Each structure stands twice: as structure tokens, then as C-alpha cells.
Coordinates of C-alpha atoms and ligand atoms in Angstrom, one line a residue:
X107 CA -3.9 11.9 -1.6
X108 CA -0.6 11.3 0.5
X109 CA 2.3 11.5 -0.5
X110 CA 4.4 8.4 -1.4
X111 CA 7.8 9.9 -2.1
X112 CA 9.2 13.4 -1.9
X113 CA 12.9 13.7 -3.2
X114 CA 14.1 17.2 -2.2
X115 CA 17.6 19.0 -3.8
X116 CA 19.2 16.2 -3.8
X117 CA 23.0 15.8 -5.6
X118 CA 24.9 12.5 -5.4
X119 CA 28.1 11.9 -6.5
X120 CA 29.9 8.6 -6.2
X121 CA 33.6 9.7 -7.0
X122 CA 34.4 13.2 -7.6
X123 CA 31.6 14.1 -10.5
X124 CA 28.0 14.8 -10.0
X125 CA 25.8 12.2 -11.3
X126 CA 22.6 13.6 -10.2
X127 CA 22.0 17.3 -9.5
X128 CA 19.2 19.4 -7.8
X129 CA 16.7 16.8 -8.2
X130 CA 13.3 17.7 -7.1
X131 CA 10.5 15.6 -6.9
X132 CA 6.9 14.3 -5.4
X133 CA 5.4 11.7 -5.9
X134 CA 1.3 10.9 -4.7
X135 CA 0.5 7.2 -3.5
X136 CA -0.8 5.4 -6.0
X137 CA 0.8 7.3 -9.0
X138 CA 2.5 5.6 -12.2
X139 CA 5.8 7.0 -13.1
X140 CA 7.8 6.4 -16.2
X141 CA 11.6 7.1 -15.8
X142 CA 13.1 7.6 -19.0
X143 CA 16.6 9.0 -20.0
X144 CA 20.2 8.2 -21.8
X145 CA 22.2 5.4 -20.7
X146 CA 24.2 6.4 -18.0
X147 CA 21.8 9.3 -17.3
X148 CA 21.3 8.1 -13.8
X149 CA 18.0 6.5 -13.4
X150 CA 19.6 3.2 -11.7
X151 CA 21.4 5.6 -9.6
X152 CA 18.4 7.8 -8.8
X153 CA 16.2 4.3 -7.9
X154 CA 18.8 3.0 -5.5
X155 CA 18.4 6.4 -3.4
X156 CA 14.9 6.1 -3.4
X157 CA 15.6 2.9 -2.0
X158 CA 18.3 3.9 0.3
X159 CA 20.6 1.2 -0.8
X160 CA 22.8 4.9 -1.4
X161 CA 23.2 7.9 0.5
X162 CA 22.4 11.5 -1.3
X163 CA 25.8 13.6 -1.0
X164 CA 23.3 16.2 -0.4
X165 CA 19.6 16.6 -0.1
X166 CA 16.8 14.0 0.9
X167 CA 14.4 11.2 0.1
X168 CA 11.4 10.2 2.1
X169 CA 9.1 7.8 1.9
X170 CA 5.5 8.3 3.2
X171 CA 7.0 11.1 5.6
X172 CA 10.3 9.2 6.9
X173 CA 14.2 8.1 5.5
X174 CA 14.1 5.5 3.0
X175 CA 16.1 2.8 5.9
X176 CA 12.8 3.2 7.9
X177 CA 10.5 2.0 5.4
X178 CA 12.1 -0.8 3.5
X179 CA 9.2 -2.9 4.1
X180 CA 6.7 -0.7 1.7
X181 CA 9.7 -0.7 -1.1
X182 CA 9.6 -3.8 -3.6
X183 CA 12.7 -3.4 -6.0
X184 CA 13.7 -5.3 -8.9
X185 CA 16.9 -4.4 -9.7
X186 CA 18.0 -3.9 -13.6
X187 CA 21.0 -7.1 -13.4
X188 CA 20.1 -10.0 -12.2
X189 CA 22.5 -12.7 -12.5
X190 CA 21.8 -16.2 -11.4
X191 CA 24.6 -18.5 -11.7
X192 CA 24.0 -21.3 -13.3
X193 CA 26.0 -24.0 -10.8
X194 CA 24.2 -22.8 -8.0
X195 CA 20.2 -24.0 -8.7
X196 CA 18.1 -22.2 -7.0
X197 CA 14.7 -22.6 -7.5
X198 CA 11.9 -20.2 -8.7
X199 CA 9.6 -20.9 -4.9
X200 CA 13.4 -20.2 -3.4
X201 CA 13.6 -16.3 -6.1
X202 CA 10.6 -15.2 -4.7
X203 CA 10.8 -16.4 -1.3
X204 CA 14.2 -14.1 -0.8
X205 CA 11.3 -10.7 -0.6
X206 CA 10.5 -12.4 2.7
X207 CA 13.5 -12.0 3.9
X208 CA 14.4 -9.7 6.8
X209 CA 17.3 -9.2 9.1
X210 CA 17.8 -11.6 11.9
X211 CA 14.4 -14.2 10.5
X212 CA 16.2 -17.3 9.8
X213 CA 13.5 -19.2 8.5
X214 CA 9.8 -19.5 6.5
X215 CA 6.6 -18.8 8.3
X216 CA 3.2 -20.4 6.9
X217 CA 2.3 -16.4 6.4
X218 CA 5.6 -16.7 3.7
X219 CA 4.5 -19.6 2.1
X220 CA 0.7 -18.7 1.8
X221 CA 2.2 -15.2 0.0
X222 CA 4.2 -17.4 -2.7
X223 CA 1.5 -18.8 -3.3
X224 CA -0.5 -15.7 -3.9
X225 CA 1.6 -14.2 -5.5
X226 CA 2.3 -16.9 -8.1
X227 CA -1.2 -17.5 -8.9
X228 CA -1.9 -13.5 -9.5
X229 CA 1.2 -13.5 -11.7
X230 CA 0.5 -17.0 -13.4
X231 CA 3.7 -19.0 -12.7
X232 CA 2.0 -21.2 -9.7
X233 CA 2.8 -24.0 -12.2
X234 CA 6.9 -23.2 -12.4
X235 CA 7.4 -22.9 -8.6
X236 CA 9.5 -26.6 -8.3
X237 CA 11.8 -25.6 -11.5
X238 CA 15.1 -24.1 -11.5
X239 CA 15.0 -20.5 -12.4
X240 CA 17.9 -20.5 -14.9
X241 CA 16.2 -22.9 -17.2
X242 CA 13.3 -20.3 -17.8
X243 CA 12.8 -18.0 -20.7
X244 CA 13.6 -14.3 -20.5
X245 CA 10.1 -13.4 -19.3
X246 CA 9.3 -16.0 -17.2
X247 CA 12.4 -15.1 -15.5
X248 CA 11.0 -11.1 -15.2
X249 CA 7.9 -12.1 -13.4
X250 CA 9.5 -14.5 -10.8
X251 CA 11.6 -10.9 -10.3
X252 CA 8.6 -9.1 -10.5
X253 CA 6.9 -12.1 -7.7
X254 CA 10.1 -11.3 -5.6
X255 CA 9.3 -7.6 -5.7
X256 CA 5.8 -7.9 -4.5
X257 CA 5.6 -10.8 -2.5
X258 CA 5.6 -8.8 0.6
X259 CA 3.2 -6.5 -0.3
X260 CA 5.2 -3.3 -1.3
X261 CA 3.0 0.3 -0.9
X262 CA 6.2 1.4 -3.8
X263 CA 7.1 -0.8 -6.8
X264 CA 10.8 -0.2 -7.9
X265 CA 11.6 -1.4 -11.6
X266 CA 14.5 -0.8 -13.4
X267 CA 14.8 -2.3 -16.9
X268 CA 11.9 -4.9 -16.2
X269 CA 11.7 -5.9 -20.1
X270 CA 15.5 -5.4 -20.7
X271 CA 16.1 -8.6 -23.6
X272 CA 12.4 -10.0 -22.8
X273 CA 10.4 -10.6 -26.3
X274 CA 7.9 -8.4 -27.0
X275 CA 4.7 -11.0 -26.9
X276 CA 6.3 -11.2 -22.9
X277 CA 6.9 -7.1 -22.9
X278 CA 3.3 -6.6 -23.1
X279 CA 2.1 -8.8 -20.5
X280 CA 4.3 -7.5 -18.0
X281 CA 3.4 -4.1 -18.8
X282 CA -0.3 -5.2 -18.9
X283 CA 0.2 -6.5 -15.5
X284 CA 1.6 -3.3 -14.1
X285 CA -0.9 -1.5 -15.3
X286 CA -3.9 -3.3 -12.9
X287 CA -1.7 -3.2 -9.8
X288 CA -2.7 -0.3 -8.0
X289 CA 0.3 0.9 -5.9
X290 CA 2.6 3.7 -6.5
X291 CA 5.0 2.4 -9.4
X292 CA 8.3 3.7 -10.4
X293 CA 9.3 2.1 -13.6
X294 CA 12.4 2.4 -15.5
X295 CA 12.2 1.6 -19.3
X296 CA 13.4 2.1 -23.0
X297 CA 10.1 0.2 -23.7
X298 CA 8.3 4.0 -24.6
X299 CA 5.8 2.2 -26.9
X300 CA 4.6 -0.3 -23.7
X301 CA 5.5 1.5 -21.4
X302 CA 3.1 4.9 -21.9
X303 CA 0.1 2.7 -21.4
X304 CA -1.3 4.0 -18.4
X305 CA 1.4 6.0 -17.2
X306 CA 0.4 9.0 -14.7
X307 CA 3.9 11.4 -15.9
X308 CA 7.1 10.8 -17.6
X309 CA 10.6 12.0 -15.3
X310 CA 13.5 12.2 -17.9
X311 CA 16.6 12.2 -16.2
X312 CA 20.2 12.9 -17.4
X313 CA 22.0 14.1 -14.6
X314 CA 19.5 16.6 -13.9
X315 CA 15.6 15.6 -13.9
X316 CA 12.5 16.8 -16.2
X317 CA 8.9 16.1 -15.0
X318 CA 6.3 15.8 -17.8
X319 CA 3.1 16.2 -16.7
X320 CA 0.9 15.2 -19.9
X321 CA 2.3 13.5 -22.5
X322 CA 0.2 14.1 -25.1
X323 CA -0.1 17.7 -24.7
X324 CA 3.4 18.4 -24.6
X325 CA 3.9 16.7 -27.9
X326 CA 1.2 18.5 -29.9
X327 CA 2.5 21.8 -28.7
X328 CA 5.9 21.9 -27.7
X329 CA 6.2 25.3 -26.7
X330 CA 10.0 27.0 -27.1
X331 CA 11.8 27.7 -24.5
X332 CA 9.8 24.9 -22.4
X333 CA 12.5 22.7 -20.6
X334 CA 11.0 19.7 -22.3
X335 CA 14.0 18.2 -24.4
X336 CA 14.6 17.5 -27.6
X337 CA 15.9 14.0 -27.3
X338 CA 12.6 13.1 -25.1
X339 CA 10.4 14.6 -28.0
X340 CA 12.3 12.4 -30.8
X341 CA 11.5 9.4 -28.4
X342 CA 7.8 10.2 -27.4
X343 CA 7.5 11.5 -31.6
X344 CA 8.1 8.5 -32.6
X345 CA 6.1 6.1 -30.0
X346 CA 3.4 8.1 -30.7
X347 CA 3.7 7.5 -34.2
X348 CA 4.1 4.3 -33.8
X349 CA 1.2 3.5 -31.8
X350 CA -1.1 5.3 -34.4
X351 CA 0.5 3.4 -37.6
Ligands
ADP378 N1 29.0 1.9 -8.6 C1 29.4 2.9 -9.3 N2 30.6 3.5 -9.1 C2 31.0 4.6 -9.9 N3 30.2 5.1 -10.9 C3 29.0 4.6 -11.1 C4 28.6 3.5 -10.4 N4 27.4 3.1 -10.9 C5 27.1 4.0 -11.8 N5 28.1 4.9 -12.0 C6 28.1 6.0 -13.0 O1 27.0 6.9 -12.7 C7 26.4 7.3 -13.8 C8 24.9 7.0 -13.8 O2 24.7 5.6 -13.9 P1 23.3 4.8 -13.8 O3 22.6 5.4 -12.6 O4 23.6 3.4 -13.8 O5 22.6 5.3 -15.1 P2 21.4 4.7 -15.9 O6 20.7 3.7 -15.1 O7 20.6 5.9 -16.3 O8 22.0 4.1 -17.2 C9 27.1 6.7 -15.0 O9 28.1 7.7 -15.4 C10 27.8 5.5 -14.4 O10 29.0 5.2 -15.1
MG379 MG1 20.4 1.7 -15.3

């Protein structure tokens, strides 16, 4: 299996304090990631360098092989704030439409326009392409993001907060969705419950990052001394729990 992303000691720092430290990672094409953590913990941060929208103070991120600025064209990011302002009306076709966009192309191709169209019937908002994106609900919203993300075919799907204030009815579907797309997926959430359908491995980051392997293991026997931590137990405890009740 190739390898989609290898992240290798990296720090970053965007003042004077560290913010991520000696993060090592790989991750195999077609894998499903959870990344999970504290508020503040870094998992935007970390995203963003995967993307190479920042540069690691130290260390390196590659995608298949090469730096993340060569290879923006297999990343499809939805970013965790998206504001759209209200006086300026864009239009759901116009959302998605901006993942075609590429330095120095000025306009649409038929190619771009055959892909919205795609796109918007495998994620079930052909119907909402003509309406103006800020009069949609909180998930409808999420999959025009999510549209935007994957409308030019990403080999790497980037999601931070995808179900951030989405209800939970719309939670699941988008989490059901993720589920049968078969590319390498890097999902930030709070979502535990949702979000551990499917999921390959679990990287808990606060500063510093902690690979779980298999969930379920882990949380019959949590060994002491294991770097697994307590606050990730309490969380995967209780969705666990949850689920069964
Ligand atoms: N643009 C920025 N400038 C300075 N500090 C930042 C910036 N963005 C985030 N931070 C800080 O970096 C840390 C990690 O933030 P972030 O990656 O957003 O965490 P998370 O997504 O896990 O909540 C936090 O302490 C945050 O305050
Ligand atoms: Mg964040």
C-alpha cells in the first residue's frame, strides 16, 4: 500500500511557544484517520501543515513522496470556519465551483461544470445548486463544503470540524457518507460517537501526538504505563458506552 502522508519530527511554532512537538507520523493511501484532542491542542494547526498552507519550524510533511506545495491538487480541505457573508450572495454551484479553482485559470471549463454536477448528485444537493448558500441549514451548508472539498477529485480528504453546530439527524449522514468514499481521509471531530464508525486509528493530539492503533482493544485493556491518555479513555469510555446503551 503506498504511502499517502508521512509527517516526520516535525515542531511548529507560530510565535515564540511550541504548538506542536516531535510529531511523527504515516499514513497508507486509503486509510481513515480520526484526529481527536483538547481545544487548542493543535489539530487545525497540524491539518494546515499537512496542507502546506504553514511551514513546519522544523521537520517535514510529504505527500505521496513530495512537499505538500507540489501536491495541492490530491489535497481537498474543508477548513473548520467558514464564514459566508451574508451581503455578498453567492451561490451553492458558485461554493463548490471555487475547488476548481487554480492559479492563473480565469474561467470554467465544461470538464468543471460536468464535476459540479457529479459531485452534487453523489452528495444529493443537485436540487440546491441555483440557491444562495447562506439561506441553507447547518448541514446543507457542510456538504456544499464537503462538494467543494471533493469536486476535483482529492487522493487526501482534509476535514476539520465537519459537524461543528450541524444537528445530529445531518451528523450522521455526513459521517455515513465519509464512510463509502474510499480515499485517504483525515477527519477532525468531537463527534467520537459518529465519528468511530469506520475509522482505521485514532491520533490524539495536544501539542504532542498519540497514535491508537485499535480502539477497542485499547479500551478493554489499558495497560499502565501505555502512553494512551487518560482524557482519550474518558472520551472513547464513554462513546463506547454510549453506543452499547
Ligand atoms: N494564527 C495563529 N496565531 C497564533 N497562534 C495561533 C494561531 N492559530 C492557532 N494558534 C494557537 O495555536 C494553538 C493550537 O491551535 P489550533 O491548531 O487551532 O488547535 P485546535 O484546532 O486543536 O483547537 C492554540 O494555542 C492557538 O491559540
Ligand atoms: Mg481547530
Amino acid at each position: 500500500m503506498r504511502l499517502a502522508i508521512s509527517i516526520k519530527n516535525l515542531f511548529f511554532k507560530y510565535r515564540n511557544e511550541n504548538v506542536l512537538e516531535e510529531i511523527n507520523a504515516t499514513i497508507c493511501e486509503g486509510e481513515y484517520i480520526a484526529l481527536i484532542g483538547p481545544n487548542g491542542g493543535g489539530k487545525s494547526t497540524l491539518l494546515k501543515l499537512i496542507l502546506g498552507l504553514l511551514t513546519p519550524t522544523q521537520g517535514e510533511v510529504l505527500i505521496f513522496g513530495k512537499p505538500p506545495f507540489k501536491q495541492r491538487k490530491l489535497l481537498g480541505y474543508m477548513p473548520q470556519y467558514v464564514n459566508f457573508k451574508l451581503e455578498l450572495p453567492l451561490l451553492v454551484k458558485e461554493v463548490i465551483l471555487q475547488g476548481r479553482l487554480e492559479r492563473f485559470k480565469f474561467r470554467y471549463t465544461p470538464n468543471d461544470f460536468k464535476a459540479l454536477y457529479e459531485i452534487s448528485q453523489k452528495l444529493k444537493i443537485e436540487n440546491l445548486l441555483d440557491k444562495k448558500i447562506s439561506t441553507l441549514s447547518g448541514g446543507l451548508r457542510q456538504r456544499v463544503l464537503l462538494a467543494r472539498a471533493l469536486i476535483a477529485n482529492p487522493k487526501i480528504l482534509l476535514l476539520d470540524e465537519p459537524t461543528a453546530s450541524v444537528d445530529m439527524k445531518a451528523q450522521r449522514e455526513i459521517y455515513a457518507l465519509l464512510k463509502t468514499l474510499p480515499i485517504t481521509k483525515l477527519v477532525v471531530s468531537h463527534d467520537i460517537n459518529l465519528l468511530l464508525e469506520g475509522v482505521d486509528r485514532v491520533f490524539y493530539v495536544n501539542k504532542r501526538l498519540v497514535i491508537h492503533e485499535s480502539l477497542d482493544i485499547k479500551i478493554s485493556s489499558p495497560r499502565e504505563g501505555h502512553f494512551c491518555q487518560v482524557e482519550l479513555f474518558e472520551e472513547l469510555k464513554r462513546s463506547k458506552n454510549d453506543r452499547s446503551s
